[in-house]
Tab-separated table of C-alpha atoms in Angstrom:
chain	number	residue	atom	x	y	z
A	1	MET	CA	18.901	-53.852	-59.135
A	2	ALA	CA	21.257	-52.149	-57.127
A	3	GLU	CA	20.776	-52.225	-53.399
A	4	LYS	CA	20.873	-48.771	-51.849
A	5	GLN	CA	23.620	-47.808	-49.571
A	6	PRO	CA	22.678	-46.538	-45.920
A	7	LEU	CA	23.914	-43.238	-45.195
A	8	LYS	CA	28.071	-43.122	-43.870
A	9	SER	CA	28.011	-41.348	-40.734
A	10	ASN	CA	29.847	-38.090	-41.067
A	11	LEU	CA	30.001	-35.148	-38.981
A	12	PHE	CA	28.424	-33.595	-41.563
A	13	ASN	CA	25.410	-35.925	-41.245
A	14	MET	CA	25.126	-36.365	-37.121
A	15	THR	CA	25.384	-32.046	-37.288
A	16	ALA	CA	22.653	-32.054	-39.761
A	17	ALA	CA	20.135	-34.770	-37.479
A	18	LEU	CA	21.169	-33.075	-34.419
A	19	VAL	CA	19.957	-29.655	-35.859
A	20	ILE	CA	16.627	-31.107	-37.420
A	21	VAL	CA	15.699	-32.822	-34.256
A	22	CYS	CA	16.697	-29.692	-31.939
A	23	THR	CA	14.975	-27.126	-34.389
A	24	LEU	CA	11.548	-29.833	-34.533
A	25	SER	CA	12.108	-29.462	-30.396
A	26	ALA	CA	12.423	-25.982	-30.268
A	27	LEU	CA	9.228	-25.882	-32.212
A	28	ILE	CA	6.868	-28.171	-30.870
A	29	LEU	CA	8.157	-26.876	-27.229
A	30	ALA	CA	6.826	-23.019	-28.725
A	31	TYR	CA	4.189	-24.086	-29.572
A	32	VAL	CA	3.191	-25.940	-26.258
A	33	HIS	CA	4.141	-22.812	-24.467
A	34	ARG	CA	2.136	-20.143	-26.673
A	35	LYS	CA	-0.636	-22.748	-25.985
A	36	THR	CA	-0.466	-22.990	-22.045
A	37	GLU	CA	0.810	-19.620	-21.404
A	38	ALA	CA	-2.754	-18.058	-20.887
A	39	PRO	CA	-4.522	-21.147	-19.100
A	40	ILE	CA	-1.640	-21.221	-16.872
A	41	LYS	CA	-1.841	-17.682	-16.049
A	42	ALA	CA	-5.556	-17.549	-15.518
A	43	VAL	CA	-5.400	-20.064	-12.449
A	44	LYS	CA	-2.296	-18.748	-10.793
A	45	ASP	CA	-4.583	-15.966	-11.069
A	46	ASN	CA	-7.263	-17.585	-9.259
A	47	LEU	CA	-5.575	-18.975	-7.117
A	48	GLU	CA	-4.532	-15.358	-5.766
A	49	LEU	CA	-7.812	-14.288	-5.616
A	50	ARG	CA	-9.236	-16.916	-3.561
A	51	ALA	CA	-6.020	-16.343	-1.385
A	52	ILE	CA	-6.966	-12.882	-1.173
A	53	ALA	CA	-10.815	-13.698	-0.438
A	54	GLU	CA	-9.287	-16.425	2.162
A	55	ILE	CA	-6.851	-13.680	4.194
A	56	VAL	CA	-8.900	-10.420	3.953
A	57	PRO	CA	-12.018	-11.040	6.978
A	58	GLU	CA	-14.236	-8.944	5.868
A	59	GLY	CA	-14.584	-9.318	2.069
A	60	PHE	CA	-14.636	-7.090	-0.259
A	61	ASP	CA	-16.657	-5.746	-3.337
A	62	ASN	CA	-13.769	-4.324	-5.768
A	63	ASN	CA	-11.418	-6.503	-7.870
A	64	PRO	CA	-8.009	-6.277	-6.655
A	65	PHE	CA	-6.585	-7.617	-9.572
A	66	ALA	CA	-7.642	-4.262	-11.545
A	67	GLU	CA	-6.011	-2.205	-9.248
A	68	ARG	CA	-3.033	-4.114	-8.303
A	69	THR	CA	0.197	-2.180	-8.360
A	70	HIS	CA	4.020	-3.155	-7.842
A	71	ILE	CA	5.906	-1.624	-4.422
A	72	ALA	CA	9.731	-1.414	-4.609
A	73	THR	CA	11.659	-3.137	-1.918
A	74	SER	CA	14.866	-2.150	-0.065
A	75	ASP	CA	16.638	-5.129	-2.227
A	76	ASN	CA	15.225	-4.043	-5.286
A	77	LYS	CA	13.092	-6.341	-6.002
A	78	ARG	CA	9.149	-5.387	-6.422
A	79	LEU	CA	6.192	-7.209	-4.819
A	80	THR	CA	2.528	-7.037	-5.806
A	81	MET	CA	-0.256	-4.876	-3.438
A	82	TYR	CA	-3.890	-5.659	-4.229
A	83	PRO	CA	-5.896	-2.962	-2.601
A	84	VAL	CA	-9.005	-4.303	-1.063
A	85	ARG	CA	-11.980	-2.083	-1.349
A	86	ARG	CA	-15.294	-1.878	0.576
A	87	ASP	CA	-17.760	0.654	-0.208
A	88	GLY	CA	-14.930	2.233	-2.390
A	89	LYS	CA	-12.915	2.737	0.646
A	90	ILE	CA	-9.635	0.843	1.038
A	91	VAL	CA	-10.400	-1.492	4.260
A	92	ALA	CA	-6.823	-3.888	3.760
A	93	LEU	CA	-4.040	-4.755	1.848
A	94	ALA	CA	-3.090	-8.083	0.016
A	95	ILE	CA	0.967	-8.493	-0.428
A	96	LYS	CA	2.175	-10.800	-2.507
A	97	SER	CA	5.397	-11.842	-0.849
A	98	TYR	CA	8.273	-14.262	-1.665
A	99	THR	CA	11.553	-16.090	0.584
A	100	ASN	CA	14.755	-18.102	-0.451
A	101	ARG	CA	15.027	-19.124	2.605
A	102	GLY	CA	12.860	-21.948	2.932
A	103	PHE	CA	14.073	-25.417	2.975
A	104	GLY	CA	13.211	-26.557	0.057
A	105	GLY	CA	14.130	-22.872	-1.792
A	106	LYS	CA	11.433	-19.626	-2.790
A	107	MET	CA	8.334	-19.659	-1.041
A	108	GLU	CA	5.620	-17.327	-2.170
A	109	ILE	CA	2.876	-16.352	0.228
A	110	MET	CA	0.109	-13.986	0.177
A	111	VAL	CA	0.041	-11.671	3.337
A	112	GLY	CA	-3.175	-9.833	4.405
A	113	PHE	CA	-2.810	-6.859	6.080
A	114	THR	CA	-5.574	-4.699	7.890
A	115	LEU	CA	-5.088	-0.252	7.959
A	116	ASP	CA	-3.590	-0.302	11.190
A	117	GLY	CA	-0.617	-2.658	10.284
A	118	SER	CA	-1.705	-5.652	11.644
A	119	ILE	CA	-1.885	-9.074	9.674
A	120	SER	CA	-5.408	-10.492	8.717
A	121	GLY	CA	-3.455	-13.602	7.601
A	122	TYR	CA	-1.561	-15.592	4.677
A	123	LYS	CA	-1.568	-18.139	2.180
A	124	LEU	CA	1.458	-20.382	0.815
A	125	ILE	CA	1.326	-19.655	-3.192
A	126	ASP	CA	4.037	-21.634	-3.957
A	127	HIS	CA	6.566	-23.664	-2.050
A	128	LYS	CA	8.954	-26.966	-2.450
A	129	GLU	CA	9.056	-27.728	1.389
A	130	THR	CA	8.710	-31.158	2.717
A	131	PRO	CA	5.355	-32.648	2.545
A	132	GLY	CA	4.035	-33.705	6.138
A	133	LEU	CA	6.908	-31.417	7.759
A	134	GLY	CA	7.677	-27.572	6.179
A	135	THR	CA	4.535	-27.659	4.809
A	136	LYS	CA	2.698	-27.334	8.336
A	137	VAL	CA	3.529	-23.187	7.923
A	138	ALA	CA	0.302	-23.648	6.221
A	139	ASP	CA	-1.643	-25.199	8.691
A	140	GLU	CA	-3.665	-23.322	11.049
A	141	ALA	CA	-1.719	-24.333	14.563
A	142	PHE	CA	0.858	-22.467	12.740
A	143	ALA	CA	-0.658	-19.675	10.213
A	144	GLY	CA	-3.030	-18.521	13.342
A	145	GLN	CA	-0.565	-17.271	15.680
A	146	PHE	CA	0.273	-14.159	13.335
A	147	LYS	CA	-3.711	-12.643	12.911
A	148	GLY	CA	-3.470	-9.591	14.161
A	149	LEU	CA	0.016	-9.111	14.889
A	150	ASN	CA	1.496	-6.512	14.029
A	151	PRO	CA	5.401	-7.204	12.762
A	152	ASN	CA	6.797	-3.593	14.682
A	153	LYS	CA	5.099	-4.508	18.367
A	154	VAL	CA	6.494	-7.888	18.924
A	155	ASP	CA	9.812	-9.763	18.128
A	156	PHE	CA	8.992	-11.120	14.999
A	157	ARG	CA	11.282	-14.188	15.373
A	158	VAL	CA	10.578	-17.726	16.431
A	159	LYS	CA	11.251	-18.518	19.900
A	160	LYS	CA	14.548	-20.364	19.374
A	161	ASP	CA	16.008	-17.032	17.824
A	162	GLY	CA	14.691	-15.472	21.001
A	163	GLY	CA	11.647	-13.932	19.416
A	164	ASP	CA	7.952	-14.394	20.347
A	165	ILE	CA	6.652	-16.746	17.514
A	166	ASP	CA	6.558	-20.630	17.955
A	167	ALA	CA	8.163	-22.372	15.210
A	168	VAL	CA	6.562	-25.574	13.513
A	169	THR	CA	8.643	-28.269	15.686
A	170	ALA	CA	11.366	-29.745	12.866
A	171	ALA	CA	10.584	-26.838	10.624
A	172	THR	CA	12.280	-24.435	11.842
A	173	ILE	CA	13.448	-23.041	8.494
A	174	SER	CA	10.326	-23.339	7.241
A	175	SER	CA	9.256	-21.250	10.049
A	176	ARG	CA	11.619	-18.440	9.706
A	177	ALA	CA	11.030	-18.214	6.143
A	178	VAL	CA	7.495	-17.731	6.655
A	179	ILE	CA	8.184	-14.720	8.742
A	180	ASP	CA	11.330	-13.288	6.957
A	181	ALA	CA	8.663	-13.635	3.667
A	182	ILE	CA	5.798	-11.285	5.939
A	183	GLN	CA	8.493	-8.971	7.130
A	184	ARG	CA	9.482	-8.517	3.792
A	185	ALA	CA	5.824	-7.718	2.404
A	186	TYR	CA	4.734	-5.889	5.755
A	187	ASP	CA	7.989	-3.479	4.830
A	188	ALA	CA	6.135	-3.070	1.160
A	189	TYR	CA	3.596	-2.093	3.645
A	190	THR	CA	4.285	0.333	5.532
A	191	THR	CA	5.794	2.400	2.104
A	192	PHE	CA	2.827	1.975	1.088
A	193	SER	CA	0.574	3.054	3.831
A	194	ALA	CA	2.380	5.958	4.138
A	195	GLY	CA	0.833	7.230	0.802
A	196	ILE	CA	-2.904	6.502	2.217
């Protein structure tokens, strides 16, 4: 009985094997993406809804997600705005904002505003800041100083830059990034509130 000869390694065989492996990998990745897309979105939506509940001081009786809208920014981006209602009246706005100026790159935050333009609070949604250093921008010691501030009525920069905001020690870049994201949200807020 003749012994079976292994396939010779040539360009066609190597290319065919590579195409088969890549195709199977792409199909598996597409399947996993399709199966995990909805649960991941549900988790992100729940995280944002919890953030809204934390930054709006007196709660709400509507579904901010059902009423969300998008506001164009001056740099042709879009921010998502969530009206917060009690007894049918808008009592606050939550705006999902971002900045690309974080130490770790892009940072997303949810910012709450009362109807007079004051900040009711903010919550980090997504970031890549240095643990134990840049992440301190989420701590009450830093975040608490924004509550009740109207960015239009103070010098909305860190003190190192001549402003009124205390930066987190050794995390000035992260502190500036939060201010940038809040300012972007405030600019969107003023655009929207002009129509209330």
